[in-house]
N, CA and C of each residue as an Amber inpcrd file, in Angstrom:
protein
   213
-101.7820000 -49.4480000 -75.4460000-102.8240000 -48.6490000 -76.0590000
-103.9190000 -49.5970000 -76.5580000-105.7590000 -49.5660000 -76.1830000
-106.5200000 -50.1390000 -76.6430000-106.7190000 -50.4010000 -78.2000000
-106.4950000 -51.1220000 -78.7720000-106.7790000 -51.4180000 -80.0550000
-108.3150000 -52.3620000 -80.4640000-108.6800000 -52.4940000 -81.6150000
-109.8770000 -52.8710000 -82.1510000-108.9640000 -54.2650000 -83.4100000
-109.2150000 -55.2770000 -83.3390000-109.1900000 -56.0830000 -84.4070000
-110.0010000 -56.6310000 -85.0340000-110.2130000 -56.4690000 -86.2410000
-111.1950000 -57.0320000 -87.5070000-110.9550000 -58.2980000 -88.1780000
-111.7670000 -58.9380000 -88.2760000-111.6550000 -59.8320000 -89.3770000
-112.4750000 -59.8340000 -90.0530000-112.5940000 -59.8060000 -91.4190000
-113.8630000 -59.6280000 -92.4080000-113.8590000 -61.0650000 -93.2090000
-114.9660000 -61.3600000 -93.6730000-115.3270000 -62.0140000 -94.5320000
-114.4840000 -62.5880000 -95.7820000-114.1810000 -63.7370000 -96.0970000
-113.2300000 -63.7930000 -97.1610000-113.9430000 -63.3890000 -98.5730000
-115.0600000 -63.3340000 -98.8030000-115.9630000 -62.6550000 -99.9130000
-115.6360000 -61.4710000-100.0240000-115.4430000 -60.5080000 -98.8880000
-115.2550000 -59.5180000 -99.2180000-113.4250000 -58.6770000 -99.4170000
-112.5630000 -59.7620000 -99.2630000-111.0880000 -59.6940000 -99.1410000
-110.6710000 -58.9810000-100.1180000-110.8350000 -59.4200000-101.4110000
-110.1850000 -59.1040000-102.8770000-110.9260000 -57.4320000-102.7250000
-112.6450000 -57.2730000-102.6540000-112.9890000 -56.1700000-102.7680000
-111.7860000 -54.9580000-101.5660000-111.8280000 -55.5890000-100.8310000
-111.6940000 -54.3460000-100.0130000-110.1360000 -54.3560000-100.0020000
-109.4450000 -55.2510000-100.7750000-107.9020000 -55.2520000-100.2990000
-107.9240000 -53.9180000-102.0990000-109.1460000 -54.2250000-102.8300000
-109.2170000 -53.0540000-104.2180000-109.0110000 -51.7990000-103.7970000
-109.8830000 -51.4140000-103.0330000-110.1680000 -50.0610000-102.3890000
-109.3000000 -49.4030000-101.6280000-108.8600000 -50.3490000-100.4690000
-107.6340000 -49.7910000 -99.6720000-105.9430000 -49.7170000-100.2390000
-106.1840000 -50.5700000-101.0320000-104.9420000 -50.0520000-101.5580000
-104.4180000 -49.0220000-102.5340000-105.9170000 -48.7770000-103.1100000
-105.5190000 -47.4270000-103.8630000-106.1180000 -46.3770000-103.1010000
-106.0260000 -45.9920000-101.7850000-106.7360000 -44.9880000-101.1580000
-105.7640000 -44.7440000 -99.8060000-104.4720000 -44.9620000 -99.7740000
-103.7790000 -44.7550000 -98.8060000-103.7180000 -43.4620000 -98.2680000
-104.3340000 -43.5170000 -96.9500000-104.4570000 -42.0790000 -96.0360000
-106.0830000 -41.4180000 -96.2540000-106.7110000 -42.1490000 -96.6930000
-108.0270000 -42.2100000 -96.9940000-108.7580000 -42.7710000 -95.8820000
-109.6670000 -42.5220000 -95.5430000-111.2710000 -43.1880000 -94.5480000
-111.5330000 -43.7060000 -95.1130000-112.0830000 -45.2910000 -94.2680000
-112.6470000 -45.8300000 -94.1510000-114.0620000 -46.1370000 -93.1210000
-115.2610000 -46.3130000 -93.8100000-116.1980000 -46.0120000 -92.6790000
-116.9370000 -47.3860000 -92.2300000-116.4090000 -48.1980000 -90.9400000
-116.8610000 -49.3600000 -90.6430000-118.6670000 -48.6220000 -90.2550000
-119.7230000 -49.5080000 -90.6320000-120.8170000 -49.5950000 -90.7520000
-121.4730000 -50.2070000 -90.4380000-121.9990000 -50.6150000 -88.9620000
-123.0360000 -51.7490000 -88.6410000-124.7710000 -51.1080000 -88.3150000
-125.4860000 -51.8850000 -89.2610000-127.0220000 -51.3490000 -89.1310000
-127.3720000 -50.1920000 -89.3870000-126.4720000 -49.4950000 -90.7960000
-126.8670000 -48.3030000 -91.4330000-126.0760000 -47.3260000 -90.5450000
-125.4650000 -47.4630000 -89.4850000-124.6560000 -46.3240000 -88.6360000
-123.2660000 -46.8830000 -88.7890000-122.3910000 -45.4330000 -89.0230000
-121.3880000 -45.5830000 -89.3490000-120.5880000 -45.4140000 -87.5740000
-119.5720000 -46.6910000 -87.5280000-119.3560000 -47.0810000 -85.9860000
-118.0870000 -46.1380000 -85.9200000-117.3070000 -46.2750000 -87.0340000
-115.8270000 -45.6800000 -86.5070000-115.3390000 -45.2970000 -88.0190000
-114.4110000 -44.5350000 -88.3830000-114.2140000 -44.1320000 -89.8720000
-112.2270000 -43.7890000 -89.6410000-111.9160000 -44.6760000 -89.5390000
-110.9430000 -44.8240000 -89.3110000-109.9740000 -44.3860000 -90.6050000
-108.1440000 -43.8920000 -90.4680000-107.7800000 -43.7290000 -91.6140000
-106.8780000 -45.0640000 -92.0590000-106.3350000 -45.2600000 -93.2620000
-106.3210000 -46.4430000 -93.9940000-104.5860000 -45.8680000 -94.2890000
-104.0710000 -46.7320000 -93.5770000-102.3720000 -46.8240000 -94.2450000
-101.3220000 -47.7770000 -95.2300000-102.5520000 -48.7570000 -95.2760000
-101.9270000 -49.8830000 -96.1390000-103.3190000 -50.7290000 -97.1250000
-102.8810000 -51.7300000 -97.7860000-103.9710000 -52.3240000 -98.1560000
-104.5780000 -53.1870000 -97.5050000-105.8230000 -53.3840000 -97.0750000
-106.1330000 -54.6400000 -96.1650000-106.9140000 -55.6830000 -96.6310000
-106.8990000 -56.7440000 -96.5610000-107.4670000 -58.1210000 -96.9080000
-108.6280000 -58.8040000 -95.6810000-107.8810000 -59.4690000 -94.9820000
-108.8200000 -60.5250000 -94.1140000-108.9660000 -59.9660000 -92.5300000
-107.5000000 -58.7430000 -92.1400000-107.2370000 -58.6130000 -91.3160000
-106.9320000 -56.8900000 -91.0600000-107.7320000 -56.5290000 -89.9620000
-107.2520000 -54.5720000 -89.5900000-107.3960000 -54.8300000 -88.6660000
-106.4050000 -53.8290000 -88.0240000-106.8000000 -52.9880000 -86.5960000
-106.8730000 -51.6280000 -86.3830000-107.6060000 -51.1930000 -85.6600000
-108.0440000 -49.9830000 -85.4940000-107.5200000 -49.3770000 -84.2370000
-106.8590000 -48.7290000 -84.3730000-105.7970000 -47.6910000 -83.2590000
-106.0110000 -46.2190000 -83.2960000-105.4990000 -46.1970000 -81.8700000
-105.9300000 -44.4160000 -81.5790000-105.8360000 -44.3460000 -80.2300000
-106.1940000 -43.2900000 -79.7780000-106.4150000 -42.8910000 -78.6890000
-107.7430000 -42.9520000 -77.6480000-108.2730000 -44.7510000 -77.9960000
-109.6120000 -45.0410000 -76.8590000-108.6810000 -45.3070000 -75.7360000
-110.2740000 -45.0160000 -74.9810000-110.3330000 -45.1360000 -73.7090000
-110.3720000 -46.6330000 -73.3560000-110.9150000 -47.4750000 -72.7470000
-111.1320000 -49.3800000 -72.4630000-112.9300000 -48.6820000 -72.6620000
-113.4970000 -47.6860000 -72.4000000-114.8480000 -47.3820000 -72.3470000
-115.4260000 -47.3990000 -74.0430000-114.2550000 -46.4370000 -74.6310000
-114.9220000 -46.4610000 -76.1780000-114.6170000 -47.3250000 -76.8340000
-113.6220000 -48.2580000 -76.6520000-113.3060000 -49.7490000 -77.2710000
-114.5690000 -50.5060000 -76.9630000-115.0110000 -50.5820000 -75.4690000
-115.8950000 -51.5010000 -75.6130000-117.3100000 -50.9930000 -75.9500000
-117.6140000 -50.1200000 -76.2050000-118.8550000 -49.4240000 -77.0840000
-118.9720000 -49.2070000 -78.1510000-117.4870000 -49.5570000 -79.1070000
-117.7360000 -49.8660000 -80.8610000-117.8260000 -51.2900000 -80.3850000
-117.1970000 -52.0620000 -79.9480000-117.4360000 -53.4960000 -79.9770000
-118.6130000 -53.6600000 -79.6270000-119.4030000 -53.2660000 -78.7940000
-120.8470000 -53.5790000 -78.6650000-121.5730000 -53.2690000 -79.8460000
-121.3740000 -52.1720000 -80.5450000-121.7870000 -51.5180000 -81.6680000
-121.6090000 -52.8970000 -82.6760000-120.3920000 -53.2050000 -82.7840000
-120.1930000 -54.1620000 -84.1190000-120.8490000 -55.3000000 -83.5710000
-120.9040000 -55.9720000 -82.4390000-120.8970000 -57.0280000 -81.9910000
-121.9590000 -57.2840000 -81.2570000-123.3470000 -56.5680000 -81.1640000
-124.0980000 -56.6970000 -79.4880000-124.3320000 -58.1300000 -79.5560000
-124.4090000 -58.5860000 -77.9500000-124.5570000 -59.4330000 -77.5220000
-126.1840000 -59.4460000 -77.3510000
């Protein structure tokens, strides 16, 4: 199954490991350039490291990654 892996910023680790851990089963809305890319739900607390799972295609994996990432 296509998956998405994140790595964020260590500045932002402590913040967001705050948020996700008191919000289990809660959205999260990844955000690049004021558009929200994917709003994924949140099962644990996360720090430095997520992945994002579901049911893409190899087409919509690589069109949030372009989204987060353009080349």
């Amino acid at each position: 199954m296509p998956a998405i892996d994140l790595i964020f910023v260590p500045e932002a680790a402590d913040q967001l490991f705050a948020y996700t851990s008191q919000n289990p089963g809660g959205l999260i809305a990844i955000v690049f350039e004021d558009e929200v890319i994917v709003a994924p739900t949140v099962w644990q607390g996360l720090r430095e490291r997520a992945q994002i799972t579901g049911n893409f295609t190899d087409a919509e994996v690589q069109e949030i990654l372009s989204s987060i990432h353009p080349e």
